[in-house]
Short mmCIF file of C-alpha atoms in Angstrom, two decimals:
data_model
loop_
_atom_site.label_atom_id
_atom_site.label_comp_id
_atom_site.label_asym_id
_atom_site.label_seq_id
_atom_site.Cartn_x
_atom_site.Cartn_y
_atom_site.Cartn_z
CA UNK A 1 98.02 98.99 96.09
CA UNK A 2 100.61 101.46 97.38
CA UNK A 3 99.17 101.56 100.87
CA UNK A 4 98.70 104.67 102.98
CA UNK A 5 101.44 107.18 102.23
CA UNK A 6 102.56 109.72 104.78
CA UNK A 7 105.05 112.53 104.42
CA UNK A 8 107.46 113.53 105.70
CA UNK A 9 108.80 110.48 107.57
CA UNK A 10 110.67 112.70 109.99
CA UNK A 11 110.16 116.32 110.90
CA UNK A 12 112.33 118.35 113.26
CA UNK A 13 111.21 121.88 114.00
CA UNK A 14 111.59 124.58 116.58
CA UNK A 15 108.95 125.53 119.06
CA UNK A 16 106.55 128.06 117.63
CA UNK A 17 106.89 126.93 114.04
CA UNK A 18 104.03 125.64 111.92
CA UNK A 19 104.11 121.94 111.05
CA UNK A 20 102.09 120.24 108.32
CA UNK A 21 101.80 116.48 108.07
CA UNK A 22 100.42 114.88 104.92
CA UNK A 23 98.54 111.70 104.15
CA UNK A 24 97.36 109.94 101.03
CA UNK A 25 94.86 107.18 101.88
CA UNK A 26 94.33 103.99 99.93
CA UNK A 27 92.29 104.67 96.83
CA UNK A 28 88.63 103.85 97.36
CA UNK A 29 88.74 104.00 101.15
CA UNK A 30 86.07 106.27 102.56
CA UNK A 31 87.34 106.69 106.13
CA UNK A 32 90.53 108.43 107.19
CA UNK A 33 91.92 108.56 110.72
CA UNK A 34 94.72 110.54 112.34
CA UNK A 35 96.36 108.95 115.40
CA UNK A 36 99.15 110.13 117.66
CA UNK A 37 101.51 107.70 119.43
CA UNK A 38 103.58 108.54 122.49
CA UNK A 39 105.22 106.42 125.14
CA UNK A 40 103.10 107.93 127.87
CA UNK A 41 99.69 107.90 126.24
CA UNK A 42 99.99 105.17 123.62
CA UNK A 43 97.87 105.48 120.48
CA UNK A 44 95.28 108.23 120.58
CA UNK A 45 92.69 108.97 117.93
CA UNK A 46 92.84 112.66 117.05
CA UNK A 47 90.20 112.99 114.33
CA UNK A 48 88.52 110.98 111.63
CA UNK A 49 86.80 111.74 108.35
CA UNK A 50 84.12 109.97 106.37
CA UNK A 51 83.85 110.89 102.70
CA UNK A 52 86.11 113.90 103.35
CA UNK A 53 83.87 115.25 106.12
CA UNK A 54 85.22 115.45 109.69
CA UNK A 55 83.06 113.24 111.90
CA UNK A 56 84.72 113.36 115.30
CA UNK A 57 87.51 115.73 116.30
CA UNK A 58 87.11 115.31 120.05
CA UNK A 59 90.59 113.86 120.27
CA UNK A 60 92.28 116.95 118.89
CA UNK A 61 94.23 118.22 121.88
CA UNK A 62 93.69 121.94 121.40
CA UNK A 63 93.06 124.69 118.91
CA UNK A 64 96.65 124.58 117.76
CA UNK A 65 95.77 121.37 115.90
CA UNK A 66 93.69 121.36 112.74
CA UNK A 67 93.01 118.77 110.06
CA UNK A 68 91.57 118.99 106.58
CA UNK A 69 90.61 116.62 103.83
CA UNK A 70 90.06 118.66 100.68
CA UNK A 71 89.50 115.56 98.53
CA UNK A 72 89.35 111.79 98.77
CA UNK A 73 93.05 111.32 98.16
CA UNK A 74 94.65 113.84 100.49
CA UNK A 75 94.56 114.96 104.10
CA UNK A 76 96.68 117.26 106.23
CA UNK A 77 97.23 117.64 109.94
CA UNK A 78 98.57 121.04 110.93
CA UNK A 79 100.02 122.19 114.22
CA UNK A 80 100.43 125.92 114.70
CA UNK A 81 102.30 126.93 116.75
CA UNK A 82 104.13 123.74 117.62
CA UNK A 83 105.31 122.94 121.16
CA UNK A 84 107.81 120.39 122.51
CA UNK A 85 104.97 118.34 124.01
CA UNK A 86 103.67 117.75 120.47
CA UNK A 87 106.68 115.52 119.80
CA UNK A 88 105.27 112.11 118.86
CA UNK A 89 104.72 109.77 115.96
CA UNK A 90 101.65 110.71 113.98
CA UNK A 91 99.89 107.98 112.02
CA UNK A 92 97.34 108.23 109.30
CA UNK A 93 95.09 105.25 108.61
CA UNK A 94 92.31 104.58 106.16
CA UNK A 95 89.55 102.03 105.93
CA UNK A 96 86.52 101.05 103.95
CA UNK A 97 83.17 101.34 105.74
CA UNK A 98 84.56 102.54 109.05
CA UNK A 99 85.03 100.50 112.18
CA UNK A 100 83.64 97.25 110.86
CA UNK A 101 86.55 97.19 108.49
CA UNK A 102 90.28 97.02 108.96
CA UNK A 103 92.48 100.05 109.48
CA UNK A 104 95.41 100.33 107.11
CA UNK A 105 98.17 102.42 108.63
CA UNK A 106 100.86 104.50 107.05
CA UNK A 107 104.42 104.32 108.34
CA UNK A 108 103.96 107.47 110.38
CA UNK A 109 105.65 110.82 110.73
CA UNK A 110 108.04 111.21 113.64
CA UNK A 111 107.76 114.80 114.83
CA UNK A 112 110.36 116.36 117.10
CA UNK A 113 109.78 119.88 118.37
CA UNK A 114 112.81 121.45 120.05
CA UNK B 1 83.42 103.79 128.52
CA UNK B 2 85.38 101.44 126.32
CA UNK B 3 88.87 100.51 127.42
CA UNK B 4 91.55 97.99 126.61
CA UNK B 5 94.13 96.67 129.04
CA UNK B 6 97.29 94.87 128.09
CA UNK B 7 98.81 93.97 131.47
CA UNK B 8 102.24 93.02 130.17
CA UNK B 9 104.42 95.87 128.97
CA UNK B 10 107.34 93.68 127.91
CA UNK B 11 107.65 89.92 127.42
CA UNK B 12 110.71 87.91 126.48
CA UNK B 13 110.42 84.38 125.13
CA UNK B 14 112.88 81.95 123.63
CA UNK B 15 112.68 81.16 119.95
CA UNK B 16 110.51 78.10 119.46
CA UNK B 17 108.62 78.60 122.71
CA UNK B 18 104.91 79.24 122.87
CA UNK B 19 103.52 82.73 123.36
CA UNK B 20 100.41 84.21 124.92
CA UNK B 21 99.79 87.94 125.06
CA UNK B 22 96.95 89.07 127.27
CA UNK B 23 94.23 91.54 126.45
CA UNK B 24 91.19 92.53 128.49
CA UNK B 25 88.53 94.89 127.29
CA UNK B 26 85.65 96.83 128.71
CA UNK B 27 82.62 97.34 126.48
CA UNK B 28 78.90 96.99 127.08
CA UNK B 29 77.84 95.34 123.84
CA UNK B 30 79.47 92.74 121.63
CA UNK B 31 82.83 94.20 120.77
CA UNK B 32 84.77 94.19 117.58
CA UNK B 33 88.27 93.08 118.61
CA UNK B 34 91.58 93.36 116.82
CA UNK B 35 95.24 92.54 117.23
CA UNK B 36 97.79 94.64 115.40
CA UNK B 37 101.57 94.30 115.21
CA UNK B 38 104.05 97.14 114.87
CA UNK B 39 107.63 96.61 113.80
CA UNK B 40 110.16 99.37 114.56
CA UNK B 41 109.69 102.40 112.35
CA UNK B 42 106.59 100.97 110.77
CA UNK B 43 102.88 101.47 111.00
CA UNK B 44 100.51 98.94 112.52
CA UNK B 45 99.55 95.83 110.59
CA UNK B 46 96.47 93.77 111.29
CA UNK B 47 97.13 90.26 112.62
CA UNK B 48 93.54 89.16 113.13
CA UNK B 49 90.07 90.35 114.02
CA UNK B 50 86.93 89.10 115.73
CA UNK B 51 83.51 90.39 114.81
CA UNK B 52 81.19 87.45 115.54
CA UNK B 53 80.89 83.70 115.17
CA UNK B 54 83.65 81.26 116.06
CA UNK B 55 85.43 82.56 119.13
CA UNK B 56 88.78 81.18 118.02
CA UNK B 57 90.11 83.24 115.15
CA UNK B 58 93.12 82.58 113.01
CA UNK B 59 95.37 85.30 111.72
CA UNK B 60 98.47 85.82 109.68
CA UNK B 61 101.94 84.57 110.59
CA UNK B 62 100.57 81.63 112.58
CA UNK B 63 98.83 83.72 115.26
CA UNK B 64 95.44 82.97 116.76
CA UNK B 65 93.27 84.60 119.39
CA UNK B 66 90.35 83.45 121.46
CA UNK B 67 87.42 85.64 122.46
CA UNK B 68 86.12 84.80 125.93
CA UNK B 69 83.10 86.87 126.78
CA UNK B 70 82.92 85.64 130.39
CA UNK B 71 86.43 86.88 131.00
CA UNK B 72 86.26 89.94 128.74
CA UNK B 73 89.47 88.72 127.17
CA UNK B 74 90.94 88.34 123.72
CA UNK B 75 94.36 86.78 124.22
CA UNK B 76 96.78 86.31 121.36
CA UNK B 77 98.68 83.04 121.01
CA UNK B 78 101.32 81.43 118.88
CA UNK B 79 102.57 77.85 119.43
CA UNK B 80 106.15 78.48 118.32
CA UNK B 81 107.71 81.92 118.21
CA UNK B 82 110.18 82.93 115.51
CA UNK B 83 112.85 85.62 115.89
CA UNK B 84 111.01 87.71 113.30
CA UNK B 85 108.02 87.96 115.67
CA UNK B 86 109.91 90.45 117.83
CA UNK B 87 107.76 93.58 117.66
CA UNK B 88 105.13 95.46 119.62
CA UNK B 89 101.62 94.06 119.72
CA UNK B 90 98.46 96.09 120.21
CA UNK B 91 94.99 94.92 121.12
CA UNK B 92 92.12 97.18 120.09
CA UNK B 93 88.36 97.35 120.49
CA UNK B 94 85.91 99.09 118.21
CA UNK B 95 82.27 99.92 118.63
CA UNK B 96 81.53 98.69 115.15
CA UNK B 97 79.02 99.72 112.53
CA UNK B 98 81.09 102.54 111.15
CA UNK B 99 79.22 105.20 113.06
CA UNK B 100 80.77 105.17 116.51
CA UNK B 101 84.07 106.58 115.49
CA UNK B 102 86.59 105.39 117.99
CA UNK B 103 88.93 102.41 117.85
CA UNK B 104 90.51 102.12 121.31
CA UNK B 105 94.01 100.68 121.50
CA UNK B 106 95.78 99.15 124.46
CA UNK B 107 99.19 100.46 125.46
CA UNK B 108 100.91 97.58 123.72
CA UNK B 109 103.12 94.65 124.68
CA UNK B 110 106.67 94.61 123.43
CA UNK B 111 107.87 91.11 122.53
CA UNK B 112 111.55 90.23 122.59
CA UNK B 113 112.73 86.85 121.29
CA UNK B 114 115.85 85.15 122.65
CA UNK B 115 117.84 82.94 120.28
#
């Protein structure tokens, strides 16, 4: 079991650029979550998928953020255009059977927007 | 609305001393409760969880937590802290059932361990 794999580990970009974060969940897990962690707001759920279908995206801060899950083994979180306030650590997590199960987190992507 | 409060932002304990990290939650029904630990540069790792049954739950690395419904608390404890326990600890509450969607995390408690 390789765990949840996120790439890149670090991303530095300039304001206005497009940023794409990637996630490979644990094989067989049917739920995938994207979280954002900042000092001010802690861990916030952005969006989650069940069987590749977005279930709740109410945490997505604005239209600049979008997420996709084209298949069971891959998801992306895109920010376009990026802004300095998007700087944070973005975590992907997966689980089996949703909230009654345990979330397995990736190591995160640290995004810095200058 | 669900919420989780961890009143202590930062705690320092001596190695070998006992530890208790506080967590209070707000949720109308029986909650699903979790403690996660985050080491620097890493993702969160589950320490323990409570779904139902025995209110004292055991976790990994010698941690335990007790669910007290009357106090809406789920405090994390360890009888003897090791230097490797230095990390940030997060309490979380979930609605359960796989259909509610949102796992709410507290702001975290950073634990430092003195030699």
